[in-house]
mmCIF file of N, CA and C in Angstrom:
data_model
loop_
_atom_site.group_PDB
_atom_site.id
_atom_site.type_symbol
_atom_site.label_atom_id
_atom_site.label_comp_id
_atom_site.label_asym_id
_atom_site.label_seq_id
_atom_site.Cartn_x
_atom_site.Cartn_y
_atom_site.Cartn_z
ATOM 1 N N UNK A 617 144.145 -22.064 103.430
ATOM 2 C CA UNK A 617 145.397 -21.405 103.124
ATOM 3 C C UNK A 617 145.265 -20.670 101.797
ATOM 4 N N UNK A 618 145.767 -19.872 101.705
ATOM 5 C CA UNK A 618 145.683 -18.290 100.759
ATOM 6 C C UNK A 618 147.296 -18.213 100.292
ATOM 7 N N UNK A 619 147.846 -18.292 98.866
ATOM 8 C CA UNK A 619 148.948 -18.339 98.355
ATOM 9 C C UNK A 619 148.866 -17.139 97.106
ATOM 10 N N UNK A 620 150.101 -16.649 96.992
ATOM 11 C CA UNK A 620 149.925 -15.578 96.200
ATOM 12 C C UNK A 620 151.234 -16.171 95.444
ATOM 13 N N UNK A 621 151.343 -16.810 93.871
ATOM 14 C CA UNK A 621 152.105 -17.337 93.130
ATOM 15 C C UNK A 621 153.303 -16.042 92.995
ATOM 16 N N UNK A 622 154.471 -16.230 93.373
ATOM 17 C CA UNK A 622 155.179 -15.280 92.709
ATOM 18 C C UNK A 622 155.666 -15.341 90.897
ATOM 19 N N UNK A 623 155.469 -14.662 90.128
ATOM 20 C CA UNK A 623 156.098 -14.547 88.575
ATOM 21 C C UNK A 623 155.130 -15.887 88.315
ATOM 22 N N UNK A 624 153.765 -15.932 87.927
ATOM 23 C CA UNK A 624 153.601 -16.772 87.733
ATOM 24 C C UNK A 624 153.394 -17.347 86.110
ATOM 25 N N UNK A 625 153.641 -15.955 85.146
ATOM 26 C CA UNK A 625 154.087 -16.239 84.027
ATOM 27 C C UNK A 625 155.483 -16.299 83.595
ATOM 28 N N UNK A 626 156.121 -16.548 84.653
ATOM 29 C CA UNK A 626 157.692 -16.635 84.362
ATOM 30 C C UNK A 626 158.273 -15.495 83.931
ATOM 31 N N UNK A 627 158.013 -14.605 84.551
ATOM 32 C CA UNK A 627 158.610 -13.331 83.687
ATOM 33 C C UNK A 627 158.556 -13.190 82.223
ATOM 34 N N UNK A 628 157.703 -13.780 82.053
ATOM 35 C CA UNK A 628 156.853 -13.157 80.384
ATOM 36 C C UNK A 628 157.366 -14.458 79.700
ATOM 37 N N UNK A 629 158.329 -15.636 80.108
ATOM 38 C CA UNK A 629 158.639 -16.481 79.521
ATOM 39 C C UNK A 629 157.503 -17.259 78.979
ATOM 40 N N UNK A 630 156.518 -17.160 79.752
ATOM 41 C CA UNK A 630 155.179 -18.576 79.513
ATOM 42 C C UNK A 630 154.098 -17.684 78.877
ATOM 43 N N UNK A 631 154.196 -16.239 78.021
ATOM 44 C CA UNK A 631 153.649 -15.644 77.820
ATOM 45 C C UNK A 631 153.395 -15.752 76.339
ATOM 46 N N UNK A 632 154.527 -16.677 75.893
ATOM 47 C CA UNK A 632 154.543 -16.767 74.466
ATOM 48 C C UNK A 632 155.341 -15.667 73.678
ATOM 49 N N UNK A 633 155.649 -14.623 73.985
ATOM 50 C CA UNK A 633 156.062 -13.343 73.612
ATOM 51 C C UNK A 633 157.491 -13.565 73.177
ATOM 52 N N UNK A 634 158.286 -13.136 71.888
ATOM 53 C CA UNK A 634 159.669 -13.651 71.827
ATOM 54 C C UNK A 634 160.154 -12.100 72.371
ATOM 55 N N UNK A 635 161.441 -12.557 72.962
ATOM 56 C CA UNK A 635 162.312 -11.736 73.299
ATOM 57 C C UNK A 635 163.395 -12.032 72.842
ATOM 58 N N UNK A 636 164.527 -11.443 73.058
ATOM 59 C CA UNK A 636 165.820 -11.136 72.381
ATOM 60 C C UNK A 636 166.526 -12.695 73.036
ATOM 61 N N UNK A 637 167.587 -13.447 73.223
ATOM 62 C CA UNK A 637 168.203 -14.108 73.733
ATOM 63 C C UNK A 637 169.049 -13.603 74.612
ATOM 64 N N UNK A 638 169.510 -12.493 73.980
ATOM 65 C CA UNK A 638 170.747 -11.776 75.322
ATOM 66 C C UNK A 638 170.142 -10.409 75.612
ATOM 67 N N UNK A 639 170.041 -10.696 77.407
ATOM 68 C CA UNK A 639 169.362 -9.425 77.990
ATOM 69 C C UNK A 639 170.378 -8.500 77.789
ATOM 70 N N UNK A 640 169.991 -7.225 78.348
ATOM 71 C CA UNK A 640 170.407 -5.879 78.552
ATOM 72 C C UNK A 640 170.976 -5.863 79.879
ATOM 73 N N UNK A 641 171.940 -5.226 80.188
ATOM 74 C CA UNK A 641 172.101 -4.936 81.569
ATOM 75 C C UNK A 641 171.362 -4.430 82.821
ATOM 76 N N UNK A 642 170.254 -3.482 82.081
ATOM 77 C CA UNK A 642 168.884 -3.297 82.908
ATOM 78 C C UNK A 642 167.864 -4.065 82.734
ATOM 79 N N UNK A 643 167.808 -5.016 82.496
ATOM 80 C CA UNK A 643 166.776 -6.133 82.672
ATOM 81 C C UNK A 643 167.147 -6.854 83.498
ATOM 82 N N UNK A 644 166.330 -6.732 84.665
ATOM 83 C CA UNK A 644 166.225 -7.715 86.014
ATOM 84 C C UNK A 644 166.269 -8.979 85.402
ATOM 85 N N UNK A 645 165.692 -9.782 84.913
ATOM 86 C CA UNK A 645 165.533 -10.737 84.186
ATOM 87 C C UNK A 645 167.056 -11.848 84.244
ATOM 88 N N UNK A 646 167.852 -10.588 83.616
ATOM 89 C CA UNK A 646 169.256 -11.271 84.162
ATOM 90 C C UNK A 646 169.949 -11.999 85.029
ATOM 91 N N UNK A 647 169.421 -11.791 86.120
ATOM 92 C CA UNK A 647 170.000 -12.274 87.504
ATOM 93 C C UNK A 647 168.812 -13.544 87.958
ATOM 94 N N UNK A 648 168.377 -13.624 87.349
ATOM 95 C CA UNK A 648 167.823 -15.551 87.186
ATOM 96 C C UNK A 648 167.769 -16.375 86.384
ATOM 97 N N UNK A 649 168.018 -17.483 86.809
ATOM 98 C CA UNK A 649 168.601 -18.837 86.304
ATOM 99 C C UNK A 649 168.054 -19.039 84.746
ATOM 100 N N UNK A 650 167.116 -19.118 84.713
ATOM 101 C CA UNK A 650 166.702 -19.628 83.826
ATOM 102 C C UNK A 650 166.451 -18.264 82.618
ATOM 103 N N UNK A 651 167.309 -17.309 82.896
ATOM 104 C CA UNK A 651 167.384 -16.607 81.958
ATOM 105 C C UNK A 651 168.490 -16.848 81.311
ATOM 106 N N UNK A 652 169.694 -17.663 82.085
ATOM 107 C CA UNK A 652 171.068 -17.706 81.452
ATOM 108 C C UNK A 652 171.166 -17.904 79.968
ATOM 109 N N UNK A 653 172.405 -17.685 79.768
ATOM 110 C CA UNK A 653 172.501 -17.901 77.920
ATOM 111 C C UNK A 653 172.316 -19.745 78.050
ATOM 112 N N UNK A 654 172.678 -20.606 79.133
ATOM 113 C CA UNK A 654 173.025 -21.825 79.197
ATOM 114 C C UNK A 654 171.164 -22.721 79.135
ATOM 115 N N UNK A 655 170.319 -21.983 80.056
ATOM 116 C CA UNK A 655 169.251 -21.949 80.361
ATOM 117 C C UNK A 655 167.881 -21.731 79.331
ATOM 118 N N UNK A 656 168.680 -20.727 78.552
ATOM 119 C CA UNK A 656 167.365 -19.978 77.833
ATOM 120 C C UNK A 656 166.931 -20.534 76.863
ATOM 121 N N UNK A 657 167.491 -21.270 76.304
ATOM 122 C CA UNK A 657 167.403 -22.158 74.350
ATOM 123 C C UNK A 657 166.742 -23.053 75.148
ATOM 124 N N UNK A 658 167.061 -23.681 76.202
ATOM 125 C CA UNK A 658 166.226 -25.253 76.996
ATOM 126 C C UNK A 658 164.522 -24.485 77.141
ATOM 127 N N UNK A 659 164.594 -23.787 77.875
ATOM 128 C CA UNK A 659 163.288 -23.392 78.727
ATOM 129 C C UNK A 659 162.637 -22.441 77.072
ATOM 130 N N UNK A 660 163.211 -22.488 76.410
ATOM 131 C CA UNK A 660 162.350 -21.783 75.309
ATOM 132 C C UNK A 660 161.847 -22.968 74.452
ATOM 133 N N UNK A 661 162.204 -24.103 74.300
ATOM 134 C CA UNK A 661 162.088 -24.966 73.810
ATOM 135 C C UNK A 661 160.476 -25.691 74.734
ATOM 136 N N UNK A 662 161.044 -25.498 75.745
ATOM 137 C CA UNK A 662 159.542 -25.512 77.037
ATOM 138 C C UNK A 662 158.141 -24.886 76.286
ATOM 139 N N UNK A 663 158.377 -23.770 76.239
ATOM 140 C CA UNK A 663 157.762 -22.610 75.580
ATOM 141 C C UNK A 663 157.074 -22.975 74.338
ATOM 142 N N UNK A 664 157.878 -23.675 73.503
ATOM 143 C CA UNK A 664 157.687 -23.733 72.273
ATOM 144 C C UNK A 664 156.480 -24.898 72.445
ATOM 145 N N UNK A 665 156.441 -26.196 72.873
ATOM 146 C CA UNK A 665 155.553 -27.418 72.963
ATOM 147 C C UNK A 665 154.489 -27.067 73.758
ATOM 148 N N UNK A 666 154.182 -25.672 74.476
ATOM 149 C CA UNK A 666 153.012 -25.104 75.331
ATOM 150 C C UNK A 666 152.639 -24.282 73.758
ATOM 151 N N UNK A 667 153.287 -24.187 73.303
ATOM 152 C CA UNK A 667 153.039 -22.870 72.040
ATOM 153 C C UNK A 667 151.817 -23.807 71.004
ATOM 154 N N UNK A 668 152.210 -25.419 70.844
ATOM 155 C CA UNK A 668 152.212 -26.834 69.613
ATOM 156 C C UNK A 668 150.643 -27.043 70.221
ATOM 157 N N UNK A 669 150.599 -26.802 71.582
ATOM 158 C CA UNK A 669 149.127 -27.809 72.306
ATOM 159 C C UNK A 669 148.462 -26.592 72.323
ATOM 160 N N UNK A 670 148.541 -25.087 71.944
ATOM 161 C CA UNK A 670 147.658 -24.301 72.180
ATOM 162 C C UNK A 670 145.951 -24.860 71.484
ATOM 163 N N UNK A 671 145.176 -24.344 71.834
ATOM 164 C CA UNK A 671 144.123 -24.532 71.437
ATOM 165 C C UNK A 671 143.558 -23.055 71.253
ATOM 166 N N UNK A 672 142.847 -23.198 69.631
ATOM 167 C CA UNK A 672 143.078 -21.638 69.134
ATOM 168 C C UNK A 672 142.342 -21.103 69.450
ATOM 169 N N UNK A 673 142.351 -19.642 69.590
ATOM 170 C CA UNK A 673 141.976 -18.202 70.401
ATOM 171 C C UNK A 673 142.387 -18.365 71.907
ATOM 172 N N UNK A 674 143.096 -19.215 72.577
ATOM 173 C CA UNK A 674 143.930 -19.468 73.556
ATOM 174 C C UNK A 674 145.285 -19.352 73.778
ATOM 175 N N UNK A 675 145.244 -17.767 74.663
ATOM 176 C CA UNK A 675 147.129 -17.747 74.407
ATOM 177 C C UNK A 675 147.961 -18.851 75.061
ATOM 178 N N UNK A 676 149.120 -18.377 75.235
ATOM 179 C CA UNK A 676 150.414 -19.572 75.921
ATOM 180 C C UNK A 676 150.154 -18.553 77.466
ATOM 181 N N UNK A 677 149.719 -17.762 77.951
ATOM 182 C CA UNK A 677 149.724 -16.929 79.121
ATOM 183 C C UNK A 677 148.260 -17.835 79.895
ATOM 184 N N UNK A 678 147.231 -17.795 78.958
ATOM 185 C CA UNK A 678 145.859 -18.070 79.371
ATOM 186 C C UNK A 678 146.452 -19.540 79.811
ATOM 187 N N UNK A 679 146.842 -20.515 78.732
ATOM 188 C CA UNK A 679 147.084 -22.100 79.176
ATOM 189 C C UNK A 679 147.993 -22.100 80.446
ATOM 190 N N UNK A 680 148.907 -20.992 80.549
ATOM 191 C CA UNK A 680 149.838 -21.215 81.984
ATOM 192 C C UNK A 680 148.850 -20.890 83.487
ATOM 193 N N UNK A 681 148.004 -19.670 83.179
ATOM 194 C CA UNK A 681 147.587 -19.237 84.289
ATOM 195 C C UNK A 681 146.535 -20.775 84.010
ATOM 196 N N UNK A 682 145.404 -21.643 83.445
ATOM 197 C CA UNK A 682 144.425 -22.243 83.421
ATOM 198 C C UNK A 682 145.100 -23.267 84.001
ATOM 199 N N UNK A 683 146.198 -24.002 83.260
ATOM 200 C CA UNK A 683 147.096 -25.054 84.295
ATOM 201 C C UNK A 683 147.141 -24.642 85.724
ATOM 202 N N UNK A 684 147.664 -23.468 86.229
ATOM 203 C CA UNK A 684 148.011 -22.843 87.694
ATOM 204 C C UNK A 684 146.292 -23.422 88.249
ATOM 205 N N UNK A 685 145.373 -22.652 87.335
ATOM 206 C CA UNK A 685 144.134 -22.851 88.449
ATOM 207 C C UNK A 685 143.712 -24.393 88.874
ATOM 208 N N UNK A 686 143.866 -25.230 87.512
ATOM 209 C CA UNK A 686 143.083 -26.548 87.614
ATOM 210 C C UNK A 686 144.637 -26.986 89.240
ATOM 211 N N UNK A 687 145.965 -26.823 89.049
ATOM 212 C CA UNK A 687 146.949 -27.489 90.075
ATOM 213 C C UNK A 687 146.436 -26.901 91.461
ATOM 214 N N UNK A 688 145.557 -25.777 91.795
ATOM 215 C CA UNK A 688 145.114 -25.248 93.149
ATOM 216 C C UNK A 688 144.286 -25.801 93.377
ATOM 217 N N UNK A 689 143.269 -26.377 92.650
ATOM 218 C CA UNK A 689 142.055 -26.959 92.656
ATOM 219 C C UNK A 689 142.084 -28.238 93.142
ATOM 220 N N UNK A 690 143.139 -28.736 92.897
ATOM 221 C CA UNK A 690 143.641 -30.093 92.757
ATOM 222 C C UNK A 690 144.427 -30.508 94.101
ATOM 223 N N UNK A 691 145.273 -29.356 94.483
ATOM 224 C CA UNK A 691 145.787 -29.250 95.813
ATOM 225 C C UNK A 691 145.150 -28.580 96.854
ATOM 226 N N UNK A 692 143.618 -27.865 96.185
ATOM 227 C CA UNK A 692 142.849 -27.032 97.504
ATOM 228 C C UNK A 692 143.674 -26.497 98.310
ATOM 229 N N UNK A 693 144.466 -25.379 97.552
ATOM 230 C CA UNK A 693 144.771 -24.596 97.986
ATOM 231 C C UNK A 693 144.294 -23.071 96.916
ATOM 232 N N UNK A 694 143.849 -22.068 97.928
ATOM 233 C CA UNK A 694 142.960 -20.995 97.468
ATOM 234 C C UNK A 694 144.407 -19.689 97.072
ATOM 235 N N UNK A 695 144.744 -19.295 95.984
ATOM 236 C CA UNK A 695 145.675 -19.073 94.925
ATOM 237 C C UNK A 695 144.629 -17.567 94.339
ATOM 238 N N UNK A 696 145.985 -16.817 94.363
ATOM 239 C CA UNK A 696 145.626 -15.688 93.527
ATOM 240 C C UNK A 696 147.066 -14.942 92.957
ATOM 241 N N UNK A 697 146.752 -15.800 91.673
ATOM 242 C CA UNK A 697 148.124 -15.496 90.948
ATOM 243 C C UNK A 697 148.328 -13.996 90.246
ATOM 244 N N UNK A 698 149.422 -13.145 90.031
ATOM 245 C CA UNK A 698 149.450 -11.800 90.185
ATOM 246 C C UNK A 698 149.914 -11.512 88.622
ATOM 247 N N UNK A 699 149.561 -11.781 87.364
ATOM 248 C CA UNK A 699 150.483 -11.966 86.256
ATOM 249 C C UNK A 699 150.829 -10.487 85.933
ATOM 250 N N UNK A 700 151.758 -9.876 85.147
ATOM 251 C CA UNK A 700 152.062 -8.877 84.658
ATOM 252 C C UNK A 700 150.113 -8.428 84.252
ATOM 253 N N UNK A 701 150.541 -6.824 83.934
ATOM 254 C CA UNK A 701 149.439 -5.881 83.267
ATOM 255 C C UNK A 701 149.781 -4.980 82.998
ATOM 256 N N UNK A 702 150.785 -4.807 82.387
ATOM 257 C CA UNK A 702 151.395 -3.192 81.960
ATOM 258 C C UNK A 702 150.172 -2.711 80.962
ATOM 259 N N UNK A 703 149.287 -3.782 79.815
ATOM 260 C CA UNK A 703 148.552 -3.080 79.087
ATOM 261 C C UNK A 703 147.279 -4.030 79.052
ATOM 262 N N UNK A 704 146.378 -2.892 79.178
ATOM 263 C CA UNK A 704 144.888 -3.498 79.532
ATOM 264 C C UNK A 704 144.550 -4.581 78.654
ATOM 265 N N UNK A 705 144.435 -4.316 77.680
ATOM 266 C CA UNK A 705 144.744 -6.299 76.606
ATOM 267 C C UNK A 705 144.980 -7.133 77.748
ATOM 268 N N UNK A 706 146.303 -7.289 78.018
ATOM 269 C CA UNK A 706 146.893 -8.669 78.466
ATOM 270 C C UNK A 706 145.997 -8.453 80.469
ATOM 271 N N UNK A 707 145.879 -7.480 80.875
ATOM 272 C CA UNK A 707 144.977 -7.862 81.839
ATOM 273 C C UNK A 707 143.699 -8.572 81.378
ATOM 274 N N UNK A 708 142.983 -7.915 80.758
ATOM 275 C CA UNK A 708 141.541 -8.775 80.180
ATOM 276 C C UNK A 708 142.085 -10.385 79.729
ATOM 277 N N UNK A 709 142.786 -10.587 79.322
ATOM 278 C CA UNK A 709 143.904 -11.977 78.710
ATOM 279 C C UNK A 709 143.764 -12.780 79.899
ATOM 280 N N UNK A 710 144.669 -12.165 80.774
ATOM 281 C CA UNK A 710 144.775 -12.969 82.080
ATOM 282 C C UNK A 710 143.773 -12.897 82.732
ATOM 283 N N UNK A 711 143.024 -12.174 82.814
ATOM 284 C CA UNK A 711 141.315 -13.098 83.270
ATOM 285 C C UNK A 711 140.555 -13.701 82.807
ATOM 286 N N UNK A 712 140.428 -13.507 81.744
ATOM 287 C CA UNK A 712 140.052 -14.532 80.298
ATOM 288 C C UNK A 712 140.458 -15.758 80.627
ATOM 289 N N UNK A 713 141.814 -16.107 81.552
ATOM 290 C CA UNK A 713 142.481 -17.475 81.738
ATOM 291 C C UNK A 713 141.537 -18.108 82.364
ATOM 292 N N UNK A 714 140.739 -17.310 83.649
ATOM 293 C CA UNK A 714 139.990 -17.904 84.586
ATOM 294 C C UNK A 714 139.019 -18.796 83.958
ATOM 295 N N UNK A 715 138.520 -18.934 82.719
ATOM 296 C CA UNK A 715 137.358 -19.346 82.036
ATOM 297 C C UNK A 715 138.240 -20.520 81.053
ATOM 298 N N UNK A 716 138.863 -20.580 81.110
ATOM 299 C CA UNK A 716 139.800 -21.551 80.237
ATOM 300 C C UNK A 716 139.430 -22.809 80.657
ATOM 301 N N UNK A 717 138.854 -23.976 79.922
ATOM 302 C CA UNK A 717 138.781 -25.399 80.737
ATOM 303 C C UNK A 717 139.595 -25.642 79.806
ATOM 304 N N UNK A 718 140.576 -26.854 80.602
ATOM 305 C CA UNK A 718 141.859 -27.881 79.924
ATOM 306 C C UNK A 718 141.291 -28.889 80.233
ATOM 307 N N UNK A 719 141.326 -29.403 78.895
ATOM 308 C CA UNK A 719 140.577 -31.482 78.675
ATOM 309 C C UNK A 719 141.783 -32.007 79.207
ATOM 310 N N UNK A 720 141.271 -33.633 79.835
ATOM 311 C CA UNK A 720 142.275 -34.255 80.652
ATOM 312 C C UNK A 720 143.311 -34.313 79.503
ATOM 313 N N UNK A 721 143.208 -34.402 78.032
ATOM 314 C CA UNK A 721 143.930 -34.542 77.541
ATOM 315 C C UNK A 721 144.826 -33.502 77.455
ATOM 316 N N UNK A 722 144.789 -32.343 77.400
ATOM 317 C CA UNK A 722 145.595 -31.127 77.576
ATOM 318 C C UNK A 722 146.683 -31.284 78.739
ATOM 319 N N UNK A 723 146.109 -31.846 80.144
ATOM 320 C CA UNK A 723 146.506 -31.637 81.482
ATOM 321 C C UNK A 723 147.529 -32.593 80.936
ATOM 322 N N UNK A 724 147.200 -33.904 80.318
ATOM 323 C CA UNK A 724 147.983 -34.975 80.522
ATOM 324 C C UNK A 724 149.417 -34.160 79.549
ATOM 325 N N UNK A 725 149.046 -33.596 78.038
ATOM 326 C CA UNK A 725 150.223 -33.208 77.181
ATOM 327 C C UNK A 725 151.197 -32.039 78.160
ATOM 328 N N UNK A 726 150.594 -31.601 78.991
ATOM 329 C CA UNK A 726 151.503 -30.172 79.694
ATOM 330 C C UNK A 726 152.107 -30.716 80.933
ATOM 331 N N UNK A 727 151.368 -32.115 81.170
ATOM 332 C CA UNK A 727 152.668 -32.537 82.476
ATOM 333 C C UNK A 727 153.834 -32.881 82.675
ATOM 334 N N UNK A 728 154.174 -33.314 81.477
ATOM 335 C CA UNK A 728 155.754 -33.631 81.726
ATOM 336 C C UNK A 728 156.617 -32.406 81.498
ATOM 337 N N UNK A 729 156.003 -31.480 80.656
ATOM 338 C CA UNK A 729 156.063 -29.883 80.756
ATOM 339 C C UNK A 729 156.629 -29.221 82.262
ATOM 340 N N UNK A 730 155.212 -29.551 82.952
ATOM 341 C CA UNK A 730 155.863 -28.645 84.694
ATOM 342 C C UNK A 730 156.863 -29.769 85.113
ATOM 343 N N UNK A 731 157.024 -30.995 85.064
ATOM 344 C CA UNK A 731 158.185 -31.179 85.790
ATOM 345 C C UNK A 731 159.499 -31.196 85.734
ATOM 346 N N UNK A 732 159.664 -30.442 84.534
ATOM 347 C CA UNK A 732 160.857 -30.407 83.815
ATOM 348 C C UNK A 732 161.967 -29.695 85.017
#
């Protein structure tokens, strides 16, 4: 089986990148949950403890996509996650993820992370 992750950096949320707190009216972004004003301080706070376990020259994008690969691996299921690339940087970034190894100790600090 062949899965194609939708938003699998959360819409730039797991990207590390700060953004404003209150969208624009043309930002799609708006019209999901976890963008709400109610939502956003919680799940940034998410953000922030993926930000604490980085391991340096390792973005918060690379540790999300490297988590995604080791959880396919794990579930053998064959995954090709689609992350943003508006600028060639952050494409090279997000393949850069592919090479990322996470020590069990990493896996263990970011799990209570995904089940939030």
């Amino acid at each position: 089986m062949t899965a194609v992750p939708y938003s699998p950096l959360g819409r730039r949320m797991l990207t590390g990148l700060a953004f404003a707190t209150s969208l624009t009216d043309t930002d799609a972004r708006q019209h999901f949950p976890r963008f709400t004003a109610e939502n956003l301080a919680a799940n940034m706070l998410l953000v922030a403890k993926i930000n604490i376990a980085l391991t340096p020259g390792v973005s918060a994008a690379q540790i999300a996509l490297a988590w995604h690969y080791v959880q396919s691996r794990k579930l053998k299921v064959k995954t090709v996650p689609i992350p943003g690339r508006r600028k060639c940087s952050r494409l090279l970034e997000n393949v850069a993820a592919e090479s990322v190894i996470l020590t069990a100790r990493e896996m263990e600090a970011l799990a209570p992370l995904a089940s939030v």
